[in-house]
Amino acid sequence: MESAAEKRVTMDEITALAKRRGFIFPSSEIYGGIGGFYDYGPLGAILKRNVKDAWWRENVEMRDDVVAFDSSIIMNPLVWKASGHVDAFNDLMVDCTQCKHRFRSDHLKDTSKCPDCGTKDALTEPRAFNLMLKTFVGPMEDTAAVAYLRPETAQGIFVNFKNVFQSARKRPPFGIAQIGKSFRNEITPGNFTFRMREFEQAELEYFVPDDGKDLEIFNEWVARRKQWYSDYGVKADRLRFYELTEKERPHYAKAGVDVEYLFPWGWGELESIAHRGTYDLDAHMNLSGKDLRFFDEASKAHYTPLLIESSAGMDRTTLTMLIDAYEKEQSVDPNGKETERVVLRFHPKIAPVQVAVFALARNKPELVERARTIELGLRKRGMRTQYDEGNIGQLYRRQDEIGTPFCIVFDFDSLDDAKVTVRERDSMKQERISIDALNGYLAERL
Ligand code: GAP
């Protein structure tokens, strides 16, 4: 593992590529940025959307037993009282009395001196710090107007549980899914988009009857999630499914698995899958006084379903796709010269651009027009395409760096034989394909 890790991409290389090619930028950069916030550029916005679509397709559209949801970011503050976030969504922080820097106490290996300025005995005792971001609703900025930006999307689902099962006419086992922004005032955001203060989660809340099959269903969801990462090409030896011990789980949880990826700095959590029992619905029934139980027609009895939750970070998954796809390799250019090639080996379904079409020469209208027509044709068939022209070697290099699986060149021979050169990103193999057959050829491979 050591030697494989040594050769891997560094975070400096990833952040430089993300900036240079327009994947991710620090937020409000011209004003010096703001810690824990990032913006997605033209390619990054598409990449992240594709990651979210891949999750949505698998967990909602492909299933009869999961319905879609989209709740508001700001909710009645009592939601966060019931969920425990107001009283207990805390991290312990320590301050350095010398340099004034603040740290999460569980991130400190040695508390005898400040890790930033090195002063001995300068750290304060740990104090609880609530991670919820506050705002005010309405024109009065008083305590009655305080509200919170949601720190997870899940609670919007729990408080709507009854609305959903009644309107969608669903009975457990069934799930409710949503993708949306969450906010946490992290003490120490960092590792690029890994730990942010504004981020996106994809959460699936799956409600099951208490009939003894719940652990089986939990394991099925773990297996499905494993399959999803594998389907989108995340390398198996960089992914692990860590089973939480009873001590590591909250008291009410019956099982828990953390999905972790081996980032350049070490293992980091991508997703948590948890069997949460009836804890969340019970909490909301207790505080709201509303009955959120399900009525079972067969037994003519009310019951509170058990909950299996899968909660994945979409920014972390997007970052994983970027890091996992990155490879730097030695290659030989058309003139026989050794060069270094940076290539993102994205799965074709999530690659921001799937097919790039080039005209061999810029100033030849007969080539430009035909190449553009081909590009437009593929775009209309639903492929994500890009048109370009000029130095083919340079264009290939650029498309490799943004992870485009196929490049097509329309050249002078194409005018006579109605064929184009198709170059595949990973093998760099080139084939002459008839223009008529192009759509079928690509559709099969994307
Ligand atoms: N409803 C359960 C829940 O929110 P969590 O483990 O706190 O569980 C789930 O969060 C996922 O959300 C994490 O595995 C991670 O991918 C993502 N996430 C949490 N905090 C994050 C942050 N500060 N920045 C980016 N992603 C974060």
Coordinates of C-alpha atoms in Angstrom, one line a residue, residues 41-442:
G41 CA -16.5 25.7 -12.8
P42 CA -17.9 24.8 -16.3
L43 CA -16.6 21.2 -16.2
G44 CA -16.9 20.6 -12.5
A45 CA -20.6 21.6 -12.5
I46 CA -21.3 19.0 -15.1
L47 CA -19.2 16.4 -13.4
K48 CA -21.0 16.9 -10.1
R49 CA -24.4 16.9 -11.9
N50 CA -23.4 13.6 -13.5
V51 CA -22.4 12.1 -10.2
K52 CA -25.8 13.2 -8.7
D53 CA -27.7 11.9 -11.7
A54 CA -25.9 8.5 -11.4
W55 CA -26.9 8.3 -7.8
W56 CA -30.5 9.4 -8.5
R57 CA -30.9 7.0 -11.5
E58 CA -29.9 4.0 -9.4
N59 CA -31.6 4.8 -6.1
V60 CA -34.8 6.5 -7.3
E61 CA -35.6 6.0 -11.0
M62 CA -34.6 2.3 -11.1
R63 CA -36.7 1.5 -8.0
D64 CA -40.4 1.0 -7.5
D65 CA -40.0 1.3 -3.8
V66 CA -38.2 4.7 -3.5
V67 CA -39.9 8.1 -4.1
A68 CA -38.4 11.5 -4.7
F69 CA -38.3 14.4 -2.3
D70 CA -37.1 18.0 -2.0
S71 CA -37.5 19.8 1.3
S72 CA -36.6 23.3 2.3
I73 CA -33.2 24.2 3.7
I74 CA -34.7 26.3 6.5
M75 CA -37.3 24.6 8.6
N76 CA -39.1 25.2 11.9
P77 CA -36.3 25.3 14.5
L78 CA -38.2 22.7 16.6
V79 CA -37.1 20.2 13.9
W80 CA -33.5 20.6 15.1
K81 CA -34.6 20.5 18.8
A82 CA -36.3 17.2 18.2
S83 CA -33.4 15.7 16.2
G84 CA -30.9 16.6 18.9
H85 CA -28.9 19.0 16.7
V86 CA -29.6 22.1 18.9
D87 CA -28.4 20.4 22.0
A88 CA -25.8 17.9 20.8
F89 CA -24.5 18.6 17.3
N90 CA -21.2 19.7 18.7
D91 CA -17.5 19.3 18.1
L92 CA -15.0 19.9 20.8
M93 CA -12.7 22.8 19.9
V94 CA -9.6 24.2 21.5
D95 CA -8.1 27.7 20.9
C96 CA -4.4 28.7 20.9
T97 CA -4.1 31.6 23.3
Q98 CA -0.9 32.7 21.4
C99 CA -1.8 32.6 17.7
K100 CA -5.6 32.5 18.2
H101 CA -6.0 29.6 15.8
R102 CA -8.8 27.2 16.5
F103 CA -8.7 23.4 16.2
R104 CA -11.0 20.4 16.6
S105 CA -9.7 18.7 19.6
D106 CA -10.1 15.2 18.1
H107 CA -7.8 16.3 15.2
L108 CA -4.9 17.0 17.6
K109 CA -2.4 14.3 18.1
D110 CA -0.5 16.2 20.8
T111 CA -2.2 18.8 23.0
S112 CA 0.9 20.0 24.8
K113 CA 1.8 22.6 22.1
C114 CA 0.0 24.5 19.3
P115 CA 0.4 22.7 15.9
D116 CA 0.5 26.0 14.1
C117 CA 2.7 28.3 16.1
G118 CA 4.4 25.7 18.2
T119 CA 3.9 27.5 21.6
K120 CA 3.9 25.1 24.5
D121 CA 0.9 24.9 26.9
A122 CA -1.0 27.6 24.9
L123 CA -4.1 25.5 24.1
T124 CA -7.3 26.1 26.0
E125 CA -9.4 23.3 27.5
P126 CA -11.8 21.7 25.0
R127 CA -15.2 23.5 24.6
A128 CA -18.3 22.4 22.8
F129 CA -19.0 24.2 19.6
N130 CA -22.4 23.8 17.8
L131 CA -21.9 23.2 14.1
M132 CA -25.3 24.6 12.9
L133 CA -25.2 27.8 10.8
K134 CA -27.7 30.3 12.1
T135 CA -29.7 32.9 10.4
F136 CA -32.8 35.1 11.0
V137 CA -36.1 34.7 9.4
G138 CA -38.2 37.9 8.9
P139 CA -37.4 41.5 9.5
M140 CA -36.6 41.2 13.3
E141 CA -33.2 40.0 14.2
D142 CA -34.2 38.8 17.7
T143 CA -34.0 35.3 19.3
A144 CA -37.6 34.5 18.3
A145 CA -36.5 34.8 14.6
V146 CA -33.5 32.5 14.8
A147 CA -33.5 29.7 12.3
Y148 CA -30.9 27.2 11.1
L149 CA -29.6 26.2 7.7
R150 CA -30.1 22.4 7.7
P151 CA -27.0 20.4 8.7
E152 CA -28.4 17.3 6.9
T153 CA -31.3 16.8 4.4
A154 CA -32.7 13.8 6.3
Q155 CA -34.8 15.6 8.8
G156 CA -36.9 17.2 6.0
I157 CA -37.8 13.6 5.1
F158 CA -38.7 12.5 8.6
V159 CA -41.0 15.4 9.3
N160 CA -42.8 14.7 6.1
F161 CA -42.9 11.0 6.5
K162 CA -46.7 10.8 6.9
N163 CA -47.4 13.3 4.0
V164 CA -45.3 11.2 1.7
F165 CA -46.6 7.7 2.6
Q166 CA -50.2 8.9 2.4
S167 CA -49.9 10.8 -0.9
A168 CA -47.6 8.3 -2.6
R169 CA -49.7 5.3 -1.3
K170 CA -46.6 3.4 -0.1
R171 CA -46.2 0.9 2.6
P172 CA -42.9 -0.2 4.3
P173 CA -40.5 -1.4 3.0
F174 CA -40.2 1.8 1.0
G175 CA -37.7 4.7 0.8
I176 CA -37.7 8.5 0.4
A177 CA -34.7 10.1 -1.3
Q178 CA -33.4 13.6 -1.8
I179 CA -30.3 15.4 -2.9
G180 CA -29.6 18.8 -1.6
K181 CA -27.4 21.3 0.1
S182 CA -26.4 21.0 3.8
F183 CA -24.5 23.4 5.9
R184 CA -22.1 22.9 8.9
N185 CA -20.0 25.5 10.5
E186 CA -17.0 23.2 10.6
I187 CA -14.2 24.3 12.9
T188 CA -11.5 23.2 10.5
P189 CA -12.7 22.9 7.0
G190 CA -10.0 21.5 4.7
N191 CA -8.6 19.0 2.3
F192 CA -10.1 20.9 -0.6
T193 CA -13.8 20.0 -1.0
F194 CA -13.6 17.1 1.4
R195 CA -14.6 19.1 4.5
M196 CA -16.7 22.2 3.6
R197 CA -19.2 24.4 5.3
E198 CA -21.7 24.2 2.4
F199 CA -22.0 20.9 0.7
E200 CA -24.4 18.5 -1.0
Q201 CA -25.7 15.3 0.4
A202 CA -27.7 12.5 -1.3
E203 CA -29.7 10.7 1.3
L204 CA -32.0 7.7 1.2
E205 CA -34.2 7.0 4.1
Y206 CA -35.6 3.5 3.8
F207 CA -38.4 2.5 6.1
V208 CA -38.9 -1.2 6.9
P209 CA -41.4 -3.1 9.1
D210 CA -40.1 -4.6 12.3
D211 CA -40.5 -8.2 11.1
G212 CA -37.0 -9.6 11.6
K213 CA -35.8 -8.9 8.1
D214 CA -34.3 -5.4 8.8
L215 CA -30.6 -6.5 9.1
E216 CA -30.9 -8.5 5.9
I217 CA -32.3 -5.3 4.1
F218 CA -29.5 -3.3 5.7
N219 CA -26.9 -5.6 4.2
E220 CA -28.7 -5.5 0.8
W221 CA -28.3 -1.7 0.8
V222 CA -24.6 -2.0 1.7
A223 CA -24.1 -4.4 -1.2
R224 CA -26.0 -2.1 -3.6
R225 CA -23.9 0.9 -2.6
K226 CA -20.8 -1.2 -3.1
Q227 CA -21.9 -2.2 -6.5
W228 CA -22.7 1.5 -7.4
Y229 CA -19.1 2.6 -6.7
S230 CA -17.8 -0.3 -8.6
D231 CA -20.1 0.4 -11.6
Y232 CA -18.7 3.9 -11.8
G233 CA -15.1 2.6 -11.8
V234 CA -13.9 3.6 -8.3
K235 CA -10.8 1.3 -7.7
A236 CA -11.7 -1.5 -5.3
D237 CA -8.4 -1.3 -3.5
R238 CA -9.0 2.3 -2.6
L239 CA -12.5 1.7 -1.2
R240 CA -13.4 0.0 2.1
F241 CA -16.6 -0.6 3.9
Y242 CA -15.8 -0.2 7.6
E243 CA -18.3 -1.9 10.0
L244 CA -18.8 0.2 13.1
T245 CA -18.5 -1.6 16.4
E246 CA -21.3 -1.4 19.0
K247 CA -19.1 1.2 20.9
E248 CA -18.7 3.4 17.8
R249 CA -22.4 3.4 17.0
P250 CA -25.0 5.7 18.6
H251 CA -26.9 3.8 21.3
Y252 CA -30.1 3.4 19.2
A253 CA -28.3 2.2 16.1
K254 CA -28.4 -1.5 15.3
A255 CA -25.8 -1.5 12.6
G256 CA -23.5 1.0 10.8
V257 CA -21.1 0.9 7.9
D258 CA -18.9 3.8 6.8
V259 CA -17.8 3.8 3.1
E260 CA -14.3 5.2 3.0
Y261 CA -11.9 6.1 0.2
L262 CA -8.1 6.2 0.3
F263 CA -7.5 9.8 -0.4
P264 CA -3.9 11.1 -0.9
W265 CA -3.9 12.1 2.8
G266 CA -5.4 8.8 4.0
W267 CA -8.8 7.2 4.5
G268 CA -11.8 9.5 4.5
E269 CA -15.5 8.9 4.8
L270 CA -17.7 9.2 1.7
E271 CA -20.9 7.9 3.0
S272 CA -22.5 6.5 6.1
I273 CA -25.0 3.7 6.1
A274 CA -26.9 3.2 9.3
H275 CA -29.7 1.2 10.8
R276 CA -31.3 3.9 13.1
G277 CA -34.2 1.9 14.5
T278 CA -37.2 4.1 15.3
Y279 CA -35.1 6.9 16.8
D280 CA -35.9 9.7 14.3
L281 CA -39.6 9.1 14.0
D282 CA -40.0 8.7 17.7
A283 CA -38.1 11.9 18.4
H284 CA -40.5 13.9 16.1
M285 CA -43.6 12.2 17.5
N286 CA -42.5 13.1 21.0
L287 CA -41.9 16.7 20.4
S288 CA -44.6 17.5 17.8
G289 CA -47.3 15.3 19.5
K290 CA -48.3 14.1 16.0
D291 CA -48.7 10.4 15.2
L292 CA -46.3 9.5 12.4
R293 CA -46.9 5.7 12.7
F294 CA -47.9 3.6 9.8
F295 CA -51.3 1.8 9.9
D296 CA -51.0 -1.8 8.7
E297 CA -54.2 -2.8 7.0
A298 CA -53.5 -6.5 7.4
S299 CA -52.9 -6.5 11.2
K300 CA -55.1 -3.5 11.8
A301 CA -52.4 -2.1 14.0
H302 CA -50.2 1.1 14.1
Y303 CA -46.5 0.7 14.2
T304 CA -43.3 2.8 13.8
P305 CA -41.2 1.5 11.0
L306 CA -37.4 1.0 11.4
L307 CA -35.1 3.2 9.4
I308 CA -32.1 2.3 7.2
E309 CA -30.3 5.4 6.0
S310 CA -27.7 5.8 3.3
S311 CA -26.1 9.3 3.4
A312 CA -23.5 10.1 0.8
G313 CA -21.6 13.4 0.3
M314 CA -21.9 14.4 -3.4
D315 CA -18.9 16.8 -3.2
R316 CA -16.7 14.1 -1.6
T317 CA -17.9 11.6 -4.3
T318 CA -17.1 14.1 -7.0
L319 CA -13.6 14.7 -5.5
T320 CA -13.1 10.9 -5.3
M321 CA -14.0 10.6 -9.0
L322 CA -11.5 13.3 -9.9
I323 CA -8.7 11.8 -7.8
D324 CA -9.4 8.2 -8.7
A325 CA -9.5 8.9 -12.4
Y326 CA -6.2 10.9 -12.4
E327 CA -3.2 9.2 -14.0
K328 CA 0.1 10.6 -15.2
E329 CA 1.9 8.4 -17.7
Q330 CA 4.8 8.4 -20.1
S331 CA 3.8 8.3 -23.7
V332 CA 5.4 8.9 -27.1
D333 CA 4.1 11.7 -29.3
P334 CA 3.6 11.3 -33.1
N335 CA 7.2 12.5 -33.7
G336 CA 8.5 9.7 -31.5
K337 CA 9.3 12.1 -28.6
E338 CA 8.8 10.9 -25.0
T339 CA 6.2 13.0 -23.3
E340 CA 4.2 12.9 -20.1
R341 CA 0.4 12.5 -20.4
V342 CA -2.1 13.5 -17.7
V343 CA -5.3 11.7 -18.2
L344 CA -8.5 11.5 -16.3
R345 CA -10.0 8.0 -16.8
F346 CA -13.6 9.0 -16.0
H347 CA -16.3 6.5 -16.5
P348 CA -18.0 7.6 -19.8
K349 CA -21.3 8.1 -18.0
I350 CA -19.8 10.8 -15.7
A351 CA -17.2 12.3 -18.0
P352 CA -18.2 16.0 -18.5
V353 CA -17.4 15.8 -22.2
Q354 CA -18.0 12.4 -23.9
V355 CA -17.0 13.1 -27.4
A356 CA -14.8 15.8 -28.9
V357 CA -15.0 16.5 -32.6
F358 CA -12.1 18.2 -34.4
A359 CA -11.6 19.7 -37.8
L360 CA -8.0 19.0 -38.8
A361 CA -7.5 22.6 -40.1
R362 CA -8.9 25.8 -38.9
N363 CA -9.1 27.7 -42.1
K364 CA -10.7 25.0 -44.3
P365 CA -14.5 25.7 -44.3
E366 CA -15.2 22.3 -46.0
L367 CA -13.6 20.5 -43.0
V368 CA -15.0 22.9 -40.3
E369 CA -18.6 22.7 -41.6
R370 CA -18.6 18.8 -41.9
A371 CA -17.0 18.4 -38.5
R372 CA -19.5 20.7 -36.9
T373 CA -22.4 18.8 -38.5
I374 CA -21.1 15.6 -37.1
E375 CA -20.7 17.2 -33.6
L376 CA -24.3 18.6 -33.7
G377 CA -25.7 15.2 -34.8
L378 CA -24.1 13.4 -31.8
R379 CA -25.2 16.2 -29.5
K380 CA -28.8 15.8 -30.7
R381 CA -28.5 12.0 -29.9
G382 CA -27.9 13.0 -26.3
M383 CA -24.1 12.8 -26.1
R384 CA -22.1 15.5 -24.3
T385 CA -20.0 16.9 -27.1
Q386 CA -17.5 19.6 -27.8
Y387 CA -16.2 21.0 -31.1
D388 CA -12.6 22.3 -31.6
E389 CA -10.1 22.7 -34.4
G390 CA -6.4 23.2 -34.9
N391 CA -3.3 21.3 -33.6
I392 CA -4.6 17.8 -33.1
G393 CA -1.8 16.8 -30.7
Q394 CA -2.6 19.7 -28.4
L395 CA -6.3 19.0 -28.6
Y396 CA -5.9 15.4 -27.6
R397 CA -3.8 16.5 -24.7
R398 CA -6.4 18.9 -23.5
Q399 CA -9.2 16.3 -23.9
D400 CA -7.1 13.7 -22.0
E401 CA -6.8 16.2 -19.1
I402 CA -10.5 16.7 -18.9
G403 CA -11.2 13.0 -19.3
T404 CA -13.0 12.9 -22.7
P405 CA -13.4 9.2 -23.7
F406 CA -13.5 9.7 -27.4
C407 CA -12.0 12.2 -29.9
I408 CA -13.0 12.3 -33.5
V409 CA -11.0 14.0 -36.3
F410 CA -12.4 15.0 -39.6
D411 CA -9.5 15.4 -42.1
F412 CA -8.9 15.7 -45.8
D413 CA -9.4 12.0 -46.4
S414 CA -12.8 12.2 -44.7
L415 CA -14.0 14.3 -47.7
D416 CA -13.3 11.3 -50.0
D417 CA -13.9 8.2 -47.9
A418 CA -16.7 9.5 -45.6
K419 CA -14.8 8.1 -42.6
V420 CA -13.3 9.8 -39.5
T421 CA -10.6 8.9 -37.1
V422 CA -11.9 7.9 -33.7
R423 CA -9.3 8.0 -30.9
E424 CA -10.0 6.3 -27.6
R425 CA -8.7 8.0 -24.5
D426 CA -7.3 5.1 -22.5
S427 CA -5.6 3.0 -25.1
M428 CA -5.0 5.9 -27.5
K429 CA -5.9 3.5 -30.3
Q430 CA -7.1 5.1 -33.5
E431 CA -9.7 3.6 -35.9
R432 CA -11.2 4.8 -39.1
I433 CA -15.0 4.6 -38.7
S434 CA -17.6 5.4 -41.4
I435 CA -19.5 8.5 -40.5
D436 CA -22.8 6.6 -41.0
A437 CA -21.7 4.1 -38.3
L438 CA -20.4 6.7 -35.8
N439 CA -23.6 7.1 -33.7
G440 CA -23.9 3.3 -33.2
Y441 CA -20.2 2.9 -32.5
L442 CA -20.3 5.6 -29.7

